[in-house]
Amino acid sequence: MLRLFRFLQPYSIQVACVLTLVLLQSLSELYLPTLMSRLVDVGIVNGDIPYIMRTGGLMLLVAGCCACCAISSVYFAARTASAFGKTLRSKIFSHVENFSLQEFDRFGAPSLITRTTNDVTQVQMLTLVMLRTFVSAPVMCVGGVFMAVSMDSTLSLVLVVAVPLLAVLIFIIGGKALPLFKAMQGKIDRINLILRENLSGVRVIRAFNRTGYERDRFNEANLDLTATAVRVHRMMATLMPVLMLVMNLTAVAIIWFGGIRIDAGHMQVGALMAFLQYAMQIMFSLLMA
């Protein structure tokens, strides 16, 4: 996969723009909870209306900049990924045209069709996601940890339990699903092979009355792919509810222990609200990664 990224060199300016915009978006999202904390602890608690108006206006400005960066980064990332996919398909087609007959026999036409269409589309989507998460995920995770600790280092012990647990769950479910995704690629090749044979040999199939046999062969391959797809998507579907359960339990723990610290005078309400948002940002960054 890394060797394919050399084809991104003609679009290096667009990639740099996307990474810069994503970085600005991430920094804006990290700054908003701090502003909210100040608005509550300084403005609302003291009844300082001018301070509330100034801080609220600054929050609106930061949120607007964040939205603009998000929209622009998605636009440039989509254009870059689409152009990368176009270049990749062109390179594969040109390379396949130079194959010898022995190489054609080794790969097979169905596999080459799958690689040129479905596989390139998968790589294109991966590129789109990576351009969005390559900067965002580590910045949100590291920045969220730093800001959460700066808010209350004692309450950060909740994250010491929650974050590794979340990472282990993602690793276990992802590790089981990855081999199934690889198996699906081979089964897509099998369907392409059967379909191509039926289309190119339709006269021979009808002449020897093999239509029923070919239909059963296609249905068998189709059901095999369907069963694998259903299995892997069921597995991935369980990921989100499990992660949301862990995240909500973490939020309950933060509010519980944060309330105790507020009652003891070691923490303010605004700081607790900001800490909770930073905890959610850390966990969502793990999910993104």
GROMACS .gro file of C-alpha atoms in nm:
model
  289
    1MET     CA    1   0.000   0.000   0.000
    2LEU     CA    2   0.281   0.242   0.086
    3ARG     CA    3   0.437   0.190  -0.260
    4LEU     CA    4   0.111   0.307  -0.418
    5PHE     CA    5   0.132   0.641  -0.241
    6ARG     CA    6   0.410   0.752  -0.476
    7PHE     CA    7   0.130   0.818  -0.725
    8LEU     CA    8   0.009   1.091  -0.488
    9GLN     CA    9   0.316   1.304  -0.563
   10PRO     CA   10   0.144   1.506  -0.842
   11TYR     CA   11  -0.120   1.602  -0.585
   12SER     CA   12   0.121   1.693  -0.305
   13ILE     CA   13  -0.011   2.051  -0.284
   14GLN     CA   14  -0.369   1.929  -0.237
   15VAL     CA   15  -0.254   1.675   0.021
   16ALA     CA   16  -0.071   1.949   0.212
   17CYS     CA   17  -0.385   2.166   0.203
   18VAL     CA   18  -0.597   1.880   0.337
   19LEU     CA   19  -0.354   1.803   0.620
   20THR     CA   20  -0.329   2.172   0.714
   21LEU     CA   21  -0.707   2.215   0.716
   22VAL     CA   22  -0.754   1.899   0.924
   23LEU     CA   23  -0.492   2.020   1.171
   24LEU     CA   24  -0.669   2.356   1.208
   25GLN     CA   25  -1.003   2.177   1.250
   26SER     CA   26  -0.858   1.953   1.523
   27LEU     CA   27  -0.702   2.244   1.709
   28SER     CA   28  -1.033   2.433   1.693
   29GLU     CA   29  -1.222   2.135   1.835
   30LEU     CA   30  -0.968   2.109   2.118
   31TYR     CA   31  -1.000   2.480   2.199
   32LEU     CA   32  -1.380   2.488   2.221
   33PRO     CA   33  -1.417   2.292   2.551
   34THR     CA   34  -1.164   2.524   2.718
   35LEU     CA   35  -1.367   2.827   2.612
   36MET     CA   36  -1.683   2.662   2.741
   37SER     CA   37  -1.513   2.593   3.073
   38ARG     CA   38  -1.415   2.959   3.108
   39LEU     CA   39  -1.763   3.074   3.008
   40VAL     CA   40  -1.921   2.864   3.285
   41ASP     CA   41  -1.665   2.909   3.562
   42VAL     CA   42  -1.594   3.279   3.507
   43GLY     CA   43  -1.891   3.422   3.322
   44ILE     CA   44  -2.198   3.230   3.446
   45VAL     CA   45  -2.081   3.173   3.804
   46ASN     CA   46  -1.994   3.540   3.851
   47GLY     CA   47  -2.286   3.672   3.645
   48ASP     CA   48  -2.045   3.859   3.416
   49ILE     CA   49  -2.264   3.926   3.111
   50PRO     CA   50  -1.998   4.108   2.903
   51TYR     CA   51  -1.755   3.821   2.958
   52ILE     CA   52  -2.026   3.570   2.855
   53MET     CA   53  -2.094   3.768   2.537
   54ARG     CA   54  -1.724   3.795   2.448
   55THR     CA   55  -1.650   3.429   2.517
   56GLY     CA   56  -1.969   3.315   2.345
   57GLY     CA   57  -1.883   3.521   2.039
   58LEU     CA   58  -1.532   3.376   2.036
   59MET     CA   59  -1.681   3.026   2.057
   60LEU     CA   60  -1.905   3.103   1.760
   61LEU     CA   61  -1.605   3.231   1.565
   62VAL     CA   62  -1.395   2.923   1.646
   63ALA     CA   63  -1.687   2.692   1.563
   64GLY     CA   64  -1.736   2.871   1.229
   65CYS     CA   65  -1.368   2.835   1.144
   66CYS     CA   66  -1.386   2.468   1.242
   67ALA     CA   67  -1.684   2.412   1.013
   68CYS     CA   68  -1.516   2.589   0.721
   69CYS     CA   69  -1.199   2.382   0.768
   70ALA     CA   70  -1.402   2.061   0.788
   71ILE     CA   71  -1.596   2.135   0.468
   72SER     CA   72  -1.285   2.244   0.278
   73SER     CA   73  -1.081   1.943   0.393
   74VAL     CA   74  -1.353   1.700   0.284
   75TYR     CA   75  -1.376   1.872  -0.056
   76PHE     CA   76  -1.001   1.863  -0.123
   77ALA     CA   77  -0.964   1.512   0.019
   78ALA     CA   78  -1.240   1.382  -0.209
   79ARG     CA   79  -1.085   1.546  -0.515
   80THR     CA   80  -0.740   1.412  -0.427
   81ALA     CA   81  -0.864   1.058  -0.363
   82SER     CA   82  -1.065   1.055  -0.687
   83ALA     CA   83  -0.767   1.178  -0.888
   84PHE     CA   84  -0.546   0.918  -0.717
   85GLY     CA   85  -0.795   0.644  -0.810
   86LYS     CA   86  -0.802   0.766  -1.171
   87THR     CA   87  -0.422   0.756  -1.191
   88LEU     CA   88  -0.407   0.413  -1.030
   89ARG     CA   89  -0.663   0.264  -1.268
   90SER     CA   90  -0.475   0.411  -1.565
   91LYS     CA   91  -0.142   0.271  -1.443
   92ILE     CA   92  -0.291  -0.075  -1.384
   93PHE     CA   93  -0.455  -0.079  -1.728
   94SER     CA   94  -0.130   0.024  -1.899
   95HIS     CA   95   0.065  -0.234  -1.702
   96VAL     CA   96  -0.180  -0.516  -1.781
   97GLU     CA   97  -0.160  -0.437  -2.153
   98ASN     CA   98   0.210  -0.530  -2.142
   99PHE     CA   99   0.148  -0.869  -1.977
  100SER     CA  100   0.263  -1.184  -2.148
  101LEU     CA  101   0.022  -1.471  -2.210
  102GLN     CA  102   0.178  -1.657  -1.918
  103GLU     CA  103   0.111  -1.363  -1.686
  104PHE     CA  104  -0.249  -1.341  -1.809
  105ASP     CA  105  -0.296  -1.708  -1.727
  106ARG     CA  106  -0.139  -1.666  -1.385
  107PHE     CA  107  -0.364  -1.378  -1.277
  108GLY     CA  108  -0.676  -1.455  -1.478
  109ALA     CA  109  -0.914  -1.205  -1.637
  110PRO     CA  110  -1.165  -1.202  -1.345
  111SER     CA  111  -0.891  -1.120  -1.095
  112LEU     CA  112  -0.756  -0.842  -1.317
  113ILE     CA  113  -1.106  -0.695  -1.353
  114THR     CA  114  -1.153  -0.703  -0.975
  115ARG     CA  115  -0.817  -0.540  -0.913
  116THR     CA  116  -0.884  -0.264  -1.166
  117THR     CA  117  -1.235  -0.183  -1.041
  118ASN     CA  118  -1.324  -0.299  -0.690
  119ASP     CA  119  -0.974  -0.301  -0.542
  120VAL     CA  120  -0.887   0.044  -0.676
  121THR     CA  121  -1.214   0.176  -0.534
  122GLN     CA  122  -1.121   0.031  -0.194
  123VAL     CA  123  -0.777   0.193  -0.208
  124GLN     CA  124  -0.937   0.522  -0.314
  125MET     CA  125  -1.174   0.514  -0.016
  126LEU     CA  126  -0.886   0.425   0.216
  127THR     CA  127  -0.690   0.724   0.084
  128LEU     CA  128  -0.989   0.951   0.149
  129VAL     CA  129  -1.019   0.826   0.508
  130MET     CA  130  -0.645   0.842   0.574
  131LEU     CA  131  -0.620   1.202   0.455
  132ARG     CA  132  -0.888   1.291   0.711
  133THR     CA  133  -0.754   1.084   1.001
  134PHE     CA  134  -0.376   1.087   0.947
  135VAL     CA  135  -0.347   1.420   1.131
  136SER     CA  136  -0.682   1.439   1.310
  137ALA     CA  137  -0.665   1.114   1.510
  138PRO     CA  138  -0.321   1.162   1.673
  139VAL     CA  139  -0.375   1.535   1.733
  140MET     CA  140  -0.716   1.476   1.893
  141CYS     CA  141  -0.586   1.188   2.103
  142VAL     CA  142  -0.262   1.348   2.226
  143GLY     CA  143  -0.414   1.695   2.253
  144GLY     CA  144  -0.720   1.558   2.433
  145VAL     CA  145  -0.503   1.375   2.686
  146PHE     CA  146  -0.293   1.687   2.747
  147MET     CA  147  -0.596   1.913   2.791
  148ALA     CA  148  -0.778   1.661   3.011
  149VAL     CA  149  -0.479   1.625   3.241
  150SER     CA  150  -0.445   2.004   3.257
  151MET     CA  151  -0.810   2.026   3.365
  152ASP     CA  152  -0.780   1.769   3.645
  153SER     CA  153  -0.497   1.518   3.671
  154THR     CA  154  -0.671   1.309   3.940
  155LEU     CA  155  -0.987   1.262   3.736
  156SER     CA  156  -0.769   1.154   3.442
  157LEU     CA  157  -0.722   0.820   3.616
  158VAL     CA  158  -1.064   0.725   3.478
  159LEU     CA  159  -0.915   0.747   3.129
  160VAL     CA  160  -0.628   0.519   3.231
  161VAL     CA  161  -0.886   0.241   3.262
  162ALA     CA  162  -1.125   0.336   2.982
  163VAL     CA  163  -0.884   0.409   2.696
  164PRO     CA  164  -0.688   0.078   2.708
  165LEU     CA  165  -1.015  -0.113   2.741
  166LEU     CA  166  -1.152   0.063   2.432
  167ALA     CA  167  -0.830  -0.004   2.238
  168VAL     CA  168  -0.837  -0.375   2.328
  169LEU     CA  169  -1.200  -0.410   2.212
  170ILE     CA  170  -1.122  -0.240   1.880
  171PHE     CA  171  -0.815  -0.462   1.834
  172ILE     CA  172  -1.003  -0.786   1.907
  173ILE     CA  173  -1.302  -0.714   1.680
  174GLY     CA  174  -1.085  -0.570   1.403
  175GLY     CA  175  -0.846  -0.865   1.420
  176LYS     CA  176  -1.133  -1.110   1.370
  177ALA     CA  177  -1.292  -0.910   1.089
  178LEU     CA  178  -0.978  -0.847   0.881
  179PRO     CA  179  -0.935  -1.210   0.755
  180LEU     CA  180  -1.301  -1.212   0.651
  181PHE     CA  181  -1.256  -0.894   0.448
  182LYS     CA  182  -0.960  -1.059   0.271
  183ALA     CA  183  -1.169  -1.370   0.202
  184MET     CA  184  -1.442  -1.151   0.048
  185GLN     CA  185  -1.197  -1.025  -0.214
  186GLY     CA  186  -1.128  -1.380  -0.332
  187LYS     CA  187  -1.499  -1.461  -0.344
  188ILE     CA  188  -1.566  -1.150  -0.551
  189ASP     CA  189  -1.303  -1.283  -0.793
  190ARG     CA  190  -1.492  -1.613  -0.804
  191ILE     CA  191  -1.822  -1.441  -0.893
  192ASN     CA  192  -1.650  -1.237  -1.165
  193LEU     CA  193  -1.501  -1.558  -1.308
  194ILE     CA  194  -1.836  -1.737  -1.325
  195LEU     CA  195  -2.014  -1.432  -1.465
  196ARG     CA  196  -1.750  -1.379  -1.734
  197GLU     CA  197  -1.760  -1.746  -1.834
  198ASN     CA  198  -2.140  -1.733  -1.863
  199LEU     CA  199  -2.142  -1.415  -2.071
  200SER     CA  200  -1.866  -1.521  -2.308
  201GLY     CA  201  -1.992  -1.880  -2.345
  202VAL     CA  202  -2.367  -1.819  -2.341
  203ARG     CA  203  -2.420  -1.987  -2.681
  204VAL     CA  204  -2.229  -2.300  -2.581
  205ILE     CA  205  -2.416  -2.317  -2.248
  206ARG     CA  206  -2.751  -2.296  -2.422
  207ALA     CA  207  -2.648  -2.542  -2.693
  208PHE     CA  208  -2.560  -2.809  -2.436
  209ASN     CA  209  -2.853  -2.718  -2.209
  210ARG     CA  210  -2.628  -2.623  -1.914
  211THR     CA  211  -2.825  -2.315  -1.811
  212GLY     CA  212  -2.953  -2.472  -1.489
  213TYR     CA  213  -2.607  -2.596  -1.392
  214GLU     CA  214  -2.450  -2.253  -1.449
  215ARG     CA  215  -2.731  -2.085  -1.256
  216ASP     CA  216  -2.670  -2.318  -0.960
  217ARG     CA  217  -2.295  -2.255  -0.981
  218PHE     CA  218  -2.347  -1.879  -0.974
  219ASN     CA  219  -2.599  -1.903  -0.687
  220GLU     CA  220  -2.354  -2.112  -0.486
  221ALA     CA  221  -2.074  -1.856  -0.527
  222ASN     CA  222  -2.317  -1.569  -0.461
  223LEU     CA  223  -2.449  -1.729  -0.140
  224ASP     CA  224  -2.092  -1.798  -0.026
  225LEU     CA  225  -2.001  -1.431  -0.070
  226THR     CA  226  -2.326  -1.323   0.096
  227ALA     CA  227  -2.266  -1.545   0.399
  228THR     CA  228  -1.915  -1.406   0.446
  229ALA     CA  229  -2.035  -1.047   0.401
  230VAL     CA  230  -2.321  -1.094   0.649
  231ARG     CA  231  -2.083  -1.247   0.901
  232VAL     CA  232  -1.824  -0.971   0.878
  233HIS     CA  233  -2.084  -0.692   0.885
  234ARG     CA  234  -2.255  -0.847   1.185
  235MET     CA  235  -1.918  -0.849   1.358
  236MET     CA  236  -1.852  -0.486   1.268
  237ALA     CA  237  -2.209  -0.394   1.368
  238THR     CA  238  -2.140  -0.515   1.721
  239LEU     CA  239  -1.841  -0.283   1.743
  240MET     CA  240  -2.034   0.043   1.767
  241PRO     CA  241  -2.279  -0.062   2.044
  242VAL     CA  242  -1.992  -0.207   2.250
  243LEU     CA  243  -1.785   0.107   2.206
  244MET     CA  244  -2.079   0.332   2.288
  245LEU     CA  245  -2.142   0.129   2.603
  246VAL     CA  246  -1.780   0.176   2.713
  247MET     CA  247  -1.792   0.546   2.629
  248ASN     CA  248  -2.119   0.603   2.815
  249LEU     CA  249  -1.993   0.413   3.120
  250THR     CA  250  -1.681   0.628   3.108
  251ALA     CA  251  -1.896   0.941   3.094
  252VAL     CA  252  -2.095   0.820   3.397
  253ALA     CA  253  -1.772   0.753   3.588
  254ILE     CA  254  -1.635   1.097   3.501
  255ILE     CA  255  -1.956   1.270   3.613
  256TRP     CA  256  -1.971   1.060   3.932
  257PHE     CA  257  -1.613   1.119   4.045
  258GLY     CA  258  -1.614   1.474   3.907
  259GLY     CA  259  -1.921   1.551   4.117
  260ILE     CA  260  -1.738   1.424   4.423
  261ARG     CA  261  -1.439   1.649   4.344
  262ILE     CA  262  -1.668   1.950   4.282
  263ASP     CA  263  -1.840   1.887   4.616
  264ALA     CA  264  -1.498   1.876   4.786
  265GLY     CA  265  -1.398   2.205   4.617
  266HIS     CA  266  -1.117   2.054   4.407
  267MET     CA  267  -1.286   2.116   4.072
  268GLN     CA  268  -1.530   2.354   3.907
  269VAL     CA  269  -1.840   2.270   3.702
  270GLY     CA  270  -1.703   2.417   3.379
  271ALA     CA  271  -1.382   2.217   3.413
  272LEU     CA  272  -1.586   1.898   3.453
  273MET     CA  273  -1.788   1.977   3.140
  274ALA     CA  274  -1.470   2.041   2.943
  275PHE     CA  275  -1.305   1.726   3.082
  276LEU     CA  276  -1.601   1.517   2.970
  277GLN     CA  277  -1.576   1.655   2.616
  278TYR     CA  278  -1.202   1.590   2.604
  279ALA     CA  279  -1.261   1.231   2.716
  280MET     CA  280  -1.511   1.180   2.433
  281GLN     CA  281  -1.266   1.333   2.183
  282ILE     CA  282  -0.992   1.094   2.297
  283MET     CA  283  -1.217   0.791   2.255
  284PHE     CA  284  -1.354   0.901   1.919
  285SER     CA  285  -0.997   0.956   1.796
  286LEU     CA  286  -0.918   0.595   1.889
  287LEU     CA  287  -1.225   0.481   1.698
  288MET     CA  288  -1.121   0.689   1.397
  289ALA     CA  289  -0.770   0.542   1.402
   0.00000   0.00000   0.00000
